[in-house]
Amino acid sequence: MTAAPARPSGRHRKPAPGRHRLRKDRRAGQYSVAQFAFGVNLVGNGIGGVGLPLFVLDSTHDIAFTGIIVTVAVISSIGTGLFMGPVIDRFGMRISWIFSITIGSAITVLMYVLHLAGSLPPWLLLALCFVRAAADEPGRVATFGLLPALAESSGHSLERANATLRAMNAIATMSSPILVGGIVSLFGSSTILLIDAIAGLLAAVIVVFFLVNAVEQVPAGDEPSEQDEFEGLSYRRRFSMAMKFFWGDKVLKVLIISTTVFAALDTGLASIGLTAYANEILGSVAWYGGLVGAFGLGSLAGTIGYGVLGPKLPRRGVYLTAYIGMAVMLLLLAWQTEVPIALAIMAIAGILTSPVDLLYMQALQERVPKPMFGGVTSIATTIVSGPSPIAVSLLTWLLATMGSHHTFVVIGSCYLLLALSLFLVRPLREL
């Protein structure tokens, strides 16, 4: 067996098999290229997410069917998220990302062409929306799976890489309603589909020609690698191993359980909770947009700040402070009726809670072995999003029974008790 070539300073040590090494002359550019591609796709997703219900309503003139489309898309996304993880791990993050974006964009183009031809009946539109939603989910998981290697090779911290992606997503989310409004008024609702598809295909082309071809697979060494242990495993075996890892890691288990509870509360508050608060306490439902906008701006500022300061901050302290702070903000909302103060409270809440999702995703990126990242992350994401409809129903009942003021006192108190209980959870000290 031929020995590995030696460097002047000693024997060259090969990187661990299964990891990727960027060509030295392109390391600096690969990170920027990847983030730009992710950003282009996020803009398309934002426009499509806001504009698709408008297109369905405009083309069918049926509000009930529009609601069915949205519901089916959510169900499809959750189902795909639960069961597609092992498939993502089998084919790799890059291929999964490109496949997801390309298939989703192709289906969107097909919807656009069939609509122009007058050959898009409701049943076919429903089926295409179901498949489109299913195709999107692997791309979301693969995006976060690609970031650690890109960040490491370019010298960026993982906190900064995740914060950059999250900030781009926040900007796309906040700007999408404005962009969609302009597009619909100037060109019609069907144009939204075309723009969404073009953005996705452009992102895929960027990755194929400027990222994938510049990544080298480091040859395997003599020692067995983590990737080798997963080669040839069946779908069932991969899924089973992902479940065992998810349940066996105490830190991830605590994070996922706490995130599931708080995410359910957040979903209810962000939808029906703030709507009722704006109408009953601030005097006009129109202030709902202001409350959500203030929170979004605060979250964007907090995300950017965490990307800069995150590596220097204690993770457990940031995590606990975020939830304690959110509880205090909710209790303050319950006791005041002035619009400027409410907007300021929501902005502060956005700043305080912005690191939570970043810490959650970073824990997955750092603790989950790369060959099972897709499976574990998909399972975790599905679990986190599962109880949200129940929370919305429960919060709706509380609002109808107790009114906004007392409901916010109850929710804020629950937040505070849950946040304080996290101080006693020992695995979080390993965060």
CSV table of C-alpha atoms in Angstrom, one decimal:
chain,number,residue,atom,x,y,z
A,1,MET,CA,0.0,0.0,0.0
A,2,THR,CA,1.4,3.4,-1.0
A,3,ALA,CA,2.0,5.8,1.9
A,4,ALA,CA,0.3,9.2,1.9
A,5,PRO,CA,2.6,12.0,0.7
A,6,ALA,CA,4.3,14.0,3.5
A,7,ARG,CA,4.3,17.7,4.0
A,8,PRO,CA,7.4,19.6,5.2
A,9,SER,CA,6.0,19.8,8.7
A,10,GLY,CA,5.1,16.1,8.9
A,11,ARG,CA,2.8,13.4,7.5
A,12,HIS,CA,-0.3,14.7,5.8
A,13,ARG,CA,-3.4,13.6,7.7
A,14,LYS,CA,-6.5,13.0,5.5
A,15,PRO,CA,-9.8,14.6,6.6
A,16,ALA,CA,-12.4,12.2,7.9
A,17,PRO,CA,-14.1,10.3,5.0
A,18,GLY,CA,-17.5,11.5,4.1
A,19,ARG,CA,-16.7,15.1,4.7
A,20,HIS,CA,-16.2,17.6,2.0
A,21,ARG,CA,-13.2,19.9,1.3
A,22,LEU,CA,-13.5,23.0,-0.9
A,23,ARG,CA,-10.8,23.8,-3.4
A,24,LYS,CA,-8.5,26.3,-1.9
A,25,ASP,CA,-8.9,28.8,-4.6
A,26,ARG,CA,-12.6,28.9,-4.2
A,27,ARG,CA,-13.1,28.5,-0.4
A,28,ALA,CA,-13.9,32.2,0.2
A,29,GLY,CA,-16.4,32.3,-2.7
A,30,GLN,CA,-18.3,29.1,-2.0
A,31,TYR,CA,-20.0,30.3,1.2
A,32,SER,CA,-21.2,33.5,-0.5
A,33,VAL,CA,-22.4,31.6,-3.6
A,34,ALA,CA,-24.4,29.2,-1.4
A,35,GLN,CA,-26.0,31.9,0.7
A,36,PHE,CA,-26.9,33.8,-2.5
A,37,ALA,CA,-28.6,30.7,-3.9
A,38,PHE,CA,-30.4,30.1,-0.7
A,39,GLY,CA,-31.5,33.8,-0.6
A,40,VAL,CA,-32.9,33.6,-4.2
A,41,ASN,CA,-34.8,30.5,-3.4
A,42,LEU,CA,-36.2,32.0,-0.2
A,43,VAL,CA,-37.5,35.0,-2.1
A,44,GLY,CA,-39.3,32.7,-4.5
A,45,ASN,CA,-40.7,30.7,-1.7
A,46,GLY,CA,-41.9,33.8,0.1
A,47,ILE,CA,-43.7,35.1,-3.0
A,48,GLY,CA,-45.1,31.6,-3.7
A,49,GLY,CA,-46.3,31.1,-0.1
A,50,VAL,CA,-48.2,34.4,0.0
A,51,GLY,CA,-49.3,34.4,-3.6
A,52,LEU,CA,-50.5,30.8,-4.1
A,53,PRO,CA,-53.7,31.2,-2.1
A,54,LEU,CA,-54.4,34.4,-4.1
A,55,PHE,CA,-53.9,32.5,-7.3
A,56,VAL,CA,-56.2,29.7,-6.2
A,57,LEU,CA,-58.9,32.1,-5.1
A,58,ASP,CA,-58.6,34.2,-8.3
A,59,SER,CA,-58.8,31.2,-10.6
A,60,THR,CA,-61.5,29.2,-8.8
A,61,HIS,CA,-63.5,32.0,-7.0
A,62,ASP,CA,-64.0,29.5,-4.2
A,63,ILE,CA,-62.7,30.5,-0.7
A,64,ALA,CA,-63.5,27.1,0.7
A,65,PHE,CA,-61.4,25.3,-1.9
A,66,THR,CA,-58.6,27.8,-1.2
A,67,GLY,CA,-58.7,26.8,2.4
A,68,ILE,CA,-58.6,23.1,1.4
A,69,ILE,CA,-55.5,23.8,-0.8
A,70,VAL,CA,-53.6,25.4,2.1
A,71,THR,CA,-54.6,22.6,4.5
A,72,VAL,CA,-53.5,19.9,2.0
A,73,ALA,CA,-50.2,21.6,1.5
A,74,VAL,CA,-49.5,21.7,5.3
A,75,ILE,CA,-50.4,18.0,5.6
A,76,SER,CA,-48.2,17.1,2.7
A,77,SER,CA,-45.3,19.1,4.1
A,78,ILE,CA,-45.6,17.4,7.5
A,79,GLY,CA,-45.9,13.9,6.1
A,80,THR,CA,-42.9,14.4,3.8
A,81,GLY,CA,-40.9,15.9,6.7
A,82,LEU,CA,-41.5,12.8,8.8
A,83,PHE,CA,-40.7,10.1,6.2
A,84,MET,CA,-38.2,11.7,3.7
A,85,GLY,CA,-35.3,12.1,6.1
A,86,PRO,CA,-33.6,8.7,5.4
A,87,VAL,CA,-34.0,9.4,1.7
A,88,ILE,CA,-32.2,12.7,2.1
A,89,ASP,CA,-29.4,10.9,4.0
A,90,ARG,CA,-29.2,8.2,1.3
A,91,PHE,CA,-28.6,10.7,-1.6
A,92,GLY,CA,-26.8,13.5,0.3
A,93,MET,CA,-27.7,17.1,1.1
A,94,ARG,CA,-26.6,18.7,-2.2
A,95,ILE,CA,-28.4,16.2,-4.4
A,96,SER,CA,-31.5,16.4,-2.2
A,97,TRP,CA,-31.5,20.2,-2.3
A,98,ILE,CA,-31.1,20.4,-6.0
A,99,PHE,CA,-33.8,17.7,-6.6
A,100,SER,CA,-36.2,19.4,-4.2
A,101,ILE,CA,-35.9,22.8,-5.8
A,102,THR,CA,-35.9,21.5,-9.4
A,103,ILE,CA,-39.0,19.3,-8.9
A,104,GLY,CA,-40.9,22.0,-7.0
A,105,SER,CA,-40.1,24.6,-9.7
A,106,ALA,CA,-41.0,22.2,-12.6
A,107,ILE,CA,-44.4,21.5,-10.9
A,108,THR,CA,-45.0,25.3,-10.5
A,109,VAL,CA,-44.2,25.9,-14.2
A,110,LEU,CA,-46.6,23.1,-15.1
A,111,MET,CA,-49.4,24.7,-13.1
A,112,TYR,CA,-48.7,28.0,-14.8
A,113,VAL,CA,-48.8,26.5,-18.3
A,114,LEU,CA,-51.9,24.5,-17.7
A,115,HIS,CA,-53.6,27.6,-16.2
A,116,LEU,CA,-52.8,29.6,-19.4
A,117,ALA,CA,-54.1,26.7,-21.5
A,118,GLY,CA,-57.4,26.5,-19.5
A,119,SER,CA,-56.6,22.9,-18.6
A,120,LEU,CA,-56.2,23.2,-14.8
A,121,PRO,CA,-59.3,21.7,-13.2
A,122,PRO,CA,-59.6,22.0,-9.4
A,123,TRP,CA,-58.7,18.3,-8.8
A,124,LEU,CA,-55.5,18.6,-10.7
A,125,LEU,CA,-54.6,21.9,-9.0
A,126,LEU,CA,-55.1,20.1,-5.6
A,127,ALA,CA,-52.9,17.2,-6.7
A,128,LEU,CA,-50.1,19.5,-8.0
A,129,CYS,CA,-50.2,21.6,-4.8
A,130,PHE,CA,-49.9,18.4,-2.7
A,131,VAL,CA,-46.8,17.2,-4.7
A,132,ARG,CA,-45.3,20.7,-4.7
A,133,ALA,CA,-45.5,21.0,-0.9
A,134,ALA,CA,-44.0,17.5,-0.6
A,135,ALA,CA,-41.1,18.4,-2.8
A,136,ASP,CA,-40.2,21.6,-0.9
A,137,GLU,CA,-39.6,19.9,2.5
A,138,PRO,CA,-36.4,18.0,1.7
A,139,GLY,CA,-34.9,21.2,0.4
A,140,ARG,CA,-35.5,23.0,3.7
A,141,VAL,CA,-33.7,20.2,5.7
A,142,ALA,CA,-30.9,20.0,3.2
A,143,THR,CA,-30.2,23.7,3.4
A,144,PHE,CA,-29.3,23.5,7.1
A,145,GLY,CA,-27.4,20.3,6.5
A,146,LEU,CA,-25.2,22.0,3.9
A,147,LEU,CA,-24.3,25.0,6.1
A,148,PRO,CA,-21.8,23.5,8.6
A,149,ALA,CA,-19.3,22.3,5.9
A,150,LEU,CA,-19.7,25.6,4.0
A,151,ALA,CA,-19.2,27.7,7.2
A,152,GLU,CA,-16.2,25.7,8.4
A,153,SER,CA,-14.4,25.7,5.1
A,154,SER,CA,-14.8,29.5,4.7
A,155,GLY,CA,-13.8,30.4,8.2
A,156,HIS,CA,-17.2,31.6,9.3
A,157,SER,CA,-18.8,30.6,12.6
A,158,LEU,CA,-21.9,28.4,12.5
A,159,GLU,CA,-23.8,31.1,14.5
A,160,ARG,CA,-23.1,33.6,11.7
A,161,ALA,CA,-24.0,31.2,8.9
A,162,ASN,CA,-27.3,30.2,10.5
A,163,ALA,CA,-28.1,33.9,11.4
A,164,THR,CA,-27.4,35.0,7.8
A,165,LEU,CA,-29.8,32.4,6.4
A,166,ARG,CA,-32.4,33.2,9.1
A,167,ALA,CA,-32.1,37.0,8.4
A,168,MET,CA,-32.6,36.4,4.7
A,169,ASN,CA,-35.7,34.4,5.4
A,170,ALA,CA,-37.0,37.1,7.7
A,171,ILE,CA,-36.5,39.8,5.0
A,172,ALA,CA,-38.1,37.6,2.3
A,173,THR,CA,-41.1,36.9,4.7
A,174,MET,CA,-41.6,40.6,5.5
A,175,SER,CA,-41.2,41.8,1.9
A,176,SER,CA,-43.2,39.1,0.2
A,177,PRO,CA,-46.7,40.5,0.8
A,178,ILE,CA,-45.6,43.9,-0.6
A,179,LEU,CA,-44.0,42.2,-3.7
A,180,VAL,CA,-47.0,40.0,-4.2
A,181,GLY,CA,-49.4,42.9,-4.0
A,182,GLY,CA,-47.4,44.8,-6.7
A,183,ILE,CA,-47.1,41.7,-9.0
A,184,VAL,CA,-50.8,40.9,-8.8
A,185,SER,CA,-51.9,44.4,-9.5
A,186,LEU,CA,-49.6,44.8,-12.5
A,187,PHE,CA,-49.5,41.4,-14.1
A,188,GLY,CA,-52.1,39.2,-12.5
A,189,SER,CA,-52.0,36.4,-9.9
A,190,SER,CA,-50.8,33.7,-12.3
A,191,THR,CA,-47.5,35.5,-12.7
A,192,ILE,CA,-46.7,34.7,-9.1
A,193,LEU,CA,-46.3,31.1,-10.1
A,194,LEU,CA,-43.8,31.9,-12.9
A,195,ILE,CA,-41.7,34.1,-10.6
A,196,ASP,CA,-41.6,31.5,-7.9
A,197,ALA,CA,-40.5,28.8,-10.4
A,198,ILE,CA,-37.8,31.0,-12.0
A,199,ALA,CA,-36.4,31.9,-8.6
A,200,GLY,CA,-36.1,28.2,-7.7
A,201,LEU,CA,-34.6,27.1,-11.0
A,202,LEU,CA,-32.1,30.0,-10.9
A,203,ALA,CA,-31.0,28.9,-7.4
A,204,ALA,CA,-30.6,25.3,-8.6
A,205,VAL,CA,-28.5,26.5,-11.5
A,206,ILE,CA,-26.2,28.5,-9.3
A,207,VAL,CA,-25.6,25.6,-7.0
A,208,VAL,CA,-25.0,23.1,-9.8
A,209,PHE,CA,-22.5,25.2,-11.7
A,210,PHE,CA,-20.9,27.3,-9.0
A,211,LEU,CA,-21.1,25.1,-5.8
A,212,VAL,CA,-21.4,21.4,-6.6
A,213,ASN,CA,-18.7,21.3,-9.2
A,214,ALA,CA,-16.3,23.1,-6.9
A,215,VAL,CA,-16.7,20.5,-4.1
A,216,GLU,CA,-14.3,17.6,-3.9
A,217,GLN,CA,-15.1,14.4,-2.2
A,218,VAL,CA,-12.0,13.5,-0.1
A,219,PRO,CA,-11.0,9.9,-0.9
A,220,ALA,CA,-11.7,7.4,1.8
A,221,GLY,CA,-8.8,6.3,4.0
A,222,ASP,CA,-8.0,3.0,5.5
A,223,GLU,CA,-10.0,3.4,8.6
A,224,PRO,CA,-13.8,2.8,8.6
A,225,SER,CA,-15.8,6.0,8.4
A,226,GLU,CA,-19.1,7.1,9.8
A,227,GLN,CA,-20.4,7.3,6.3
A,228,ASP,CA,-19.3,3.7,5.6
A,229,GLU,CA,-21.4,2.4,8.4
A,230,PHE,CA,-24.5,3.7,6.8
A,231,GLU,CA,-23.8,2.6,3.2
A,232,GLY,CA,-26.2,0.0,2.0
A,233,LEU,CA,-28.7,0.3,4.9
A,234,SER,CA,-32.3,0.0,4.0
A,235,TYR,CA,-34.8,2.8,4.4
A,236,ARG,CA,-36.4,1.1,7.4
A,237,ARG,CA,-33.0,0.7,9.1
A,238,ARG,CA,-32.0,4.3,8.5
A,239,PHE,CA,-35.4,5.5,9.9
A,240,SER,CA,-35.0,3.3,13.0
A,241,MET,CA,-31.5,4.5,13.7
A,242,ALA,CA,-32.6,8.1,13.4
A,243,MET,CA,-35.4,7.6,15.9
A,244,LYS,CA,-33.1,5.9,18.3
A,245,PHE,CA,-30.5,8.7,18.1
A,246,PHE,CA,-33.2,11.4,18.5
A,247,TRP,CA,-34.6,9.8,21.6
A,248,GLY,CA,-31.2,8.9,23.0
A,249,ASP,CA,-29.5,12.3,23.0
A,250,LYS,CA,-30.7,14.0,26.2
A,251,VAL,CA,-29.9,17.6,25.0
A,252,LEU,CA,-31.8,17.2,21.7
A,253,LYS,CA,-34.7,15.5,23.5
A,254,VAL,CA,-35.0,18.4,25.9
A,255,LEU,CA,-34.7,21.0,23.2
A,256,ILE,CA,-37.3,19.4,20.9
A,257,ILE,CA,-39.8,18.9,23.8
A,258,SER,CA,-39.5,22.5,24.9
A,259,THR,CA,-39.5,23.8,21.4
A,260,THR,CA,-42.6,21.8,20.6
A,261,VAL,CA,-44.5,23.3,23.6
A,262,PHE,CA,-43.3,26.9,23.0
A,263,ALA,CA,-43.8,26.6,19.2
A,264,ALA,CA,-47.5,25.6,19.7
A,265,LEU,CA,-48.0,28.6,22.0
A,266,ASP,CA,-46.3,30.9,19.5
A,267,THR,CA,-48.4,29.7,16.6
A,268,GLY,CA,-51.6,30.4,18.5
A,269,LEU,CA,-50.4,33.8,19.6
A,270,ALA,CA,-49.1,34.8,16.1
A,271,SER,CA,-52.4,34.0,14.5
A,272,ILE,CA,-55.6,34.2,16.5
A,273,GLY,CA,-54.1,35.6,19.7
A,274,LEU,CA,-52.7,38.9,18.3
A,275,THR,CA,-55.7,39.3,16.1
A,276,ALA,CA,-58.0,39.3,19.1
A,277,TYR,CA,-55.6,41.5,21.1
A,278,ALA,CA,-55.5,44.1,18.4
A,279,ASN,CA,-59.3,44.2,18.1
A,280,GLU,CA,-60.3,44.1,21.7
A,281,ILE,CA,-57.4,45.9,23.5
A,282,LEU,CA,-55.9,48.2,20.9
A,283,GLY,CA,-59.3,49.0,19.4
A,284,SER,CA,-58.8,47.9,15.8
A,285,VAL,CA,-58.0,44.7,14.1
A,286,ALA,CA,-55.8,46.7,11.7
A,287,TRP,CA,-53.1,46.9,14.4
A,288,TYR,CA,-52.5,43.2,14.0
A,289,GLY,CA,-50.2,44.0,11.0
A,290,GLY,CA,-48.4,46.5,13.1
A,291,LEU,CA,-47.8,44.0,15.9
A,292,VAL,CA,-46.5,41.3,13.6
A,293,GLY,CA,-44.4,43.8,11.7
A,294,ALA,CA,-42.8,45.1,14.9
A,295,PHE,CA,-42.0,41.6,16.1
A,296,GLY,CA,-40.5,40.8,12.7
A,297,LEU,CA,-38.3,43.9,12.7
A,298,GLY,CA,-37.2,43.1,16.2
A,299,SER,CA,-36.5,39.5,15.3
A,300,LEU,CA,-34.4,40.6,12.2
A,301,ALA,CA,-32.4,42.9,14.4
A,302,GLY,CA,-31.9,40.2,17.0
A,303,THR,CA,-30.9,37.7,14.4
A,304,ILE,CA,-28.2,39.9,12.9
A,305,GLY,CA,-27.0,40.8,16.4
A,306,TYR,CA,-26.7,37.1,17.4
A,307,GLY,CA,-24.8,36.4,14.2
A,308,VAL,CA,-22.2,38.8,15.3
A,309,LEU,CA,-22.2,38.2,19.1
A,310,GLY,CA,-23.4,34.6,19.3
A,311,PRO,CA,-20.1,32.9,19.4
A,312,LYS,CA,-19.1,34.9,22.5
A,313,LEU,CA,-22.4,34.3,24.5
A,314,PRO,CA,-23.3,31.4,26.8
A,315,ARG,CA,-25.8,29.3,24.9
A,316,ARG,CA,-27.8,28.2,27.9
A,317,GLY,CA,-28.0,31.7,29.3
A,318,VAL,CA,-29.3,33.0,25.9
A,319,TYR,CA,-31.8,30.2,25.6
A,320,LEU,CA,-33.3,30.8,29.0
A,321,THR,CA,-33.2,34.6,28.8
A,322,ALA,CA,-35.2,34.4,25.5
A,323,TYR,CA,-38.1,32.5,27.1
A,324,ILE,CA,-38.1,34.4,30.4
A,325,GLY,CA,-38.1,37.6,28.3
A,326,MET,CA,-41.0,36.5,26.1
A,327,ALA,CA,-43.1,35.6,29.2
A,328,VAL,CA,-42.5,39.1,30.7
A,329,MET,CA,-43.4,40.7,27.4
A,330,LEU,CA,-46.7,38.8,27.2
A,331,LEU,CA,-47.6,39.8,30.7
A,332,LEU,CA,-46.9,43.4,29.9
A,333,LEU,CA,-49.1,43.2,26.9
A,334,ALA,CA,-52.0,42.1,29.1
A,335,TRP,CA,-51.8,45.2,31.3
A,336,GLN,CA,-51.5,48.0,28.8
A,337,THR,CA,-53.7,49.5,26.0
A,338,GLU,CA,-51.4,52.1,24.3
A,339,VAL,CA,-50.5,51.2,20.7
A,340,PRO,CA,-46.9,52.6,20.8
A,341,ILE,CA,-46.1,50.7,23.9
A,342,ALA,CA,-47.6,47.5,22.5
A,343,LEU,CA,-45.5,47.9,19.3
A,344,ALA,CA,-42.4,48.5,21.4
A,345,ILE,CA,-43.1,45.4,23.5
A,346,MET,CA,-43.5,43.2,20.4
A,347,ALA,CA,-40.2,44.6,18.9
A,348,ILE,CA,-38.4,43.7,22.1
A,349,ALA,CA,-40.0,40.3,22.2
A,350,GLY,CA,-38.7,39.7,18.6
A,351,ILE,CA,-35.1,40.7,19.7
A,352,LEU,CA,-35.2,38.5,22.8
A,353,THR,CA,-36.6,35.3,21.1
A,354,SER,CA,-34.6,35.5,17.8
A,355,PRO,CA,-31.7,33.2,19.0
A,356,VAL,CA,-34.0,30.4,20.0
A,357,ASP,CA,-34.5,28.8,16.5
A,358,LEU,CA,-30.8,29.4,15.8
A,359,LEU,CA,-29.7,27.6,18.9
A,360,TYR,CA,-32.1,24.7,18.2
A,361,MET,CA,-30.8,24.3,14.6
A,362,GLN,CA,-27.2,24.6,15.7
A,363,ALA,CA,-27.6,21.9,18.3
A,364,LEU,CA,-28.9,19.6,15.5
A,365,GLN,CA,-26.1,20.5,13.2
A,366,GLU,CA,-23.4,19.9,15.8
A,367,ARG,CA,-24.8,16.8,17.6
A,368,VAL,CA,-26.3,14.8,14.8
A,369,PRO,CA,-23.9,12.7,12.7
A,370,LYS,CA,-23.9,13.8,9.1
A,371,PRO,CA,-25.1,10.5,7.7
A,372,MET,CA,-28.3,10.7,9.7
A,373,PHE,CA,-28.9,14.4,9.8
A,374,GLY,CA,-31.8,14.4,7.4
A,375,GLY,CA,-33.6,11.6,9.3
A,376,VAL,CA,-33.2,13.1,12.7
A,377,THR,CA,-33.9,16.7,11.6
A,378,SER,CA,-37.0,15.7,9.7
A,379,ILE,CA,-38.4,13.7,12.6
A,380,ALA,CA,-37.7,16.6,15.0
A,381,THR,CA,-39.3,19.2,12.7
A,382,THR,CA,-42.4,17.1,12.3
A,383,ILE,CA,-42.7,16.7,16.1
A,384,VAL,CA,-42.2,20.4,16.7
A,385,SER,CA,-44.9,21.4,14.2
A,386,GLY,CA,-47.5,18.7,15.1
A,387,PRO,CA,-49.3,20.2,18.1
A,388,SER,CA,-49.7,23.7,16.7
A,389,PRO,CA,-53.3,23.1,15.4
A,390,ILE,CA,-54.3,21.9,18.9
A,391,ALA,CA,-52.8,25.0,20.5
A,392,VAL,CA,-54.7,27.3,18.0
A,393,SER,CA,-58.0,25.6,18.9
A,394,LEU,CA,-57.3,25.8,22.6
A,395,LEU,CA,-56.4,29.5,22.4
A,396,THR,CA,-59.5,30.2,20.4
A,397,TRP,CA,-61.6,28.7,23.1
A,398,LEU,CA,-59.8,30.7,25.8
A,399,LEU,CA,-60.3,33.9,23.9
A,400,ALA,CA,-64.0,33.2,23.4
A,401,THR,CA,-64.4,32.3,27.1
A,402,MET,CA,-62.1,34.7,28.9
A,403,GLY,CA,-61.4,37.6,26.5
A,404,SER,CA,-58.0,38.8,25.4
A,405,HIS,CA,-56.9,40.4,28.6
A,406,HIS,CA,-57.2,37.3,30.8
A,407,THR,CA,-56.1,35.0,28.0
A,408,PHE,CA,-52.8,36.9,27.7
A,409,VAL,CA,-52.3,36.7,31.5
A,410,VAL,CA,-52.9,32.9,31.4
A,411,ILE,CA,-50.5,32.4,28.4
A,412,GLY,CA,-47.9,34.7,29.8
A,413,SER,CA,-48.0,32.8,33.2
A,414,CYS,CA,-47.7,29.5,31.4
A,415,TYR,CA,-44.7,30.8,29.5
A,416,LEU,CA,-43.1,32.0,32.7
A,417,LEU,CA,-43.6,28.7,34.5
A,418,LEU,CA,-42.3,26.7,31.6
A,419,ALA,CA,-39.3,28.9,31.2
A,420,LEU,CA,-38.5,28.8,35.0
A,421,SER,CA,-38.7,25.0,34.9
A,422,LEU,CA,-36.0,24.9,32.3
A,423,PHE,CA,-33.5,26.1,34.9
A,424,LEU,CA,-33.9,22.7,36.6
A,425,VAL,CA,-33.2,20.7,33.4
A,426,ARG,CA,-29.7,19.4,33.7
A,427,PRO,CA,-29.1,18.4,30.0
A,428,LEU,CA,-29.4,22.1,29.0
A,429,ARG,CA,-26.1,22.7,30.8
A,430,GLU,CA,-24.5,20.8,27.9
A,431,LEU,CA,-26.0,23.1,25.3
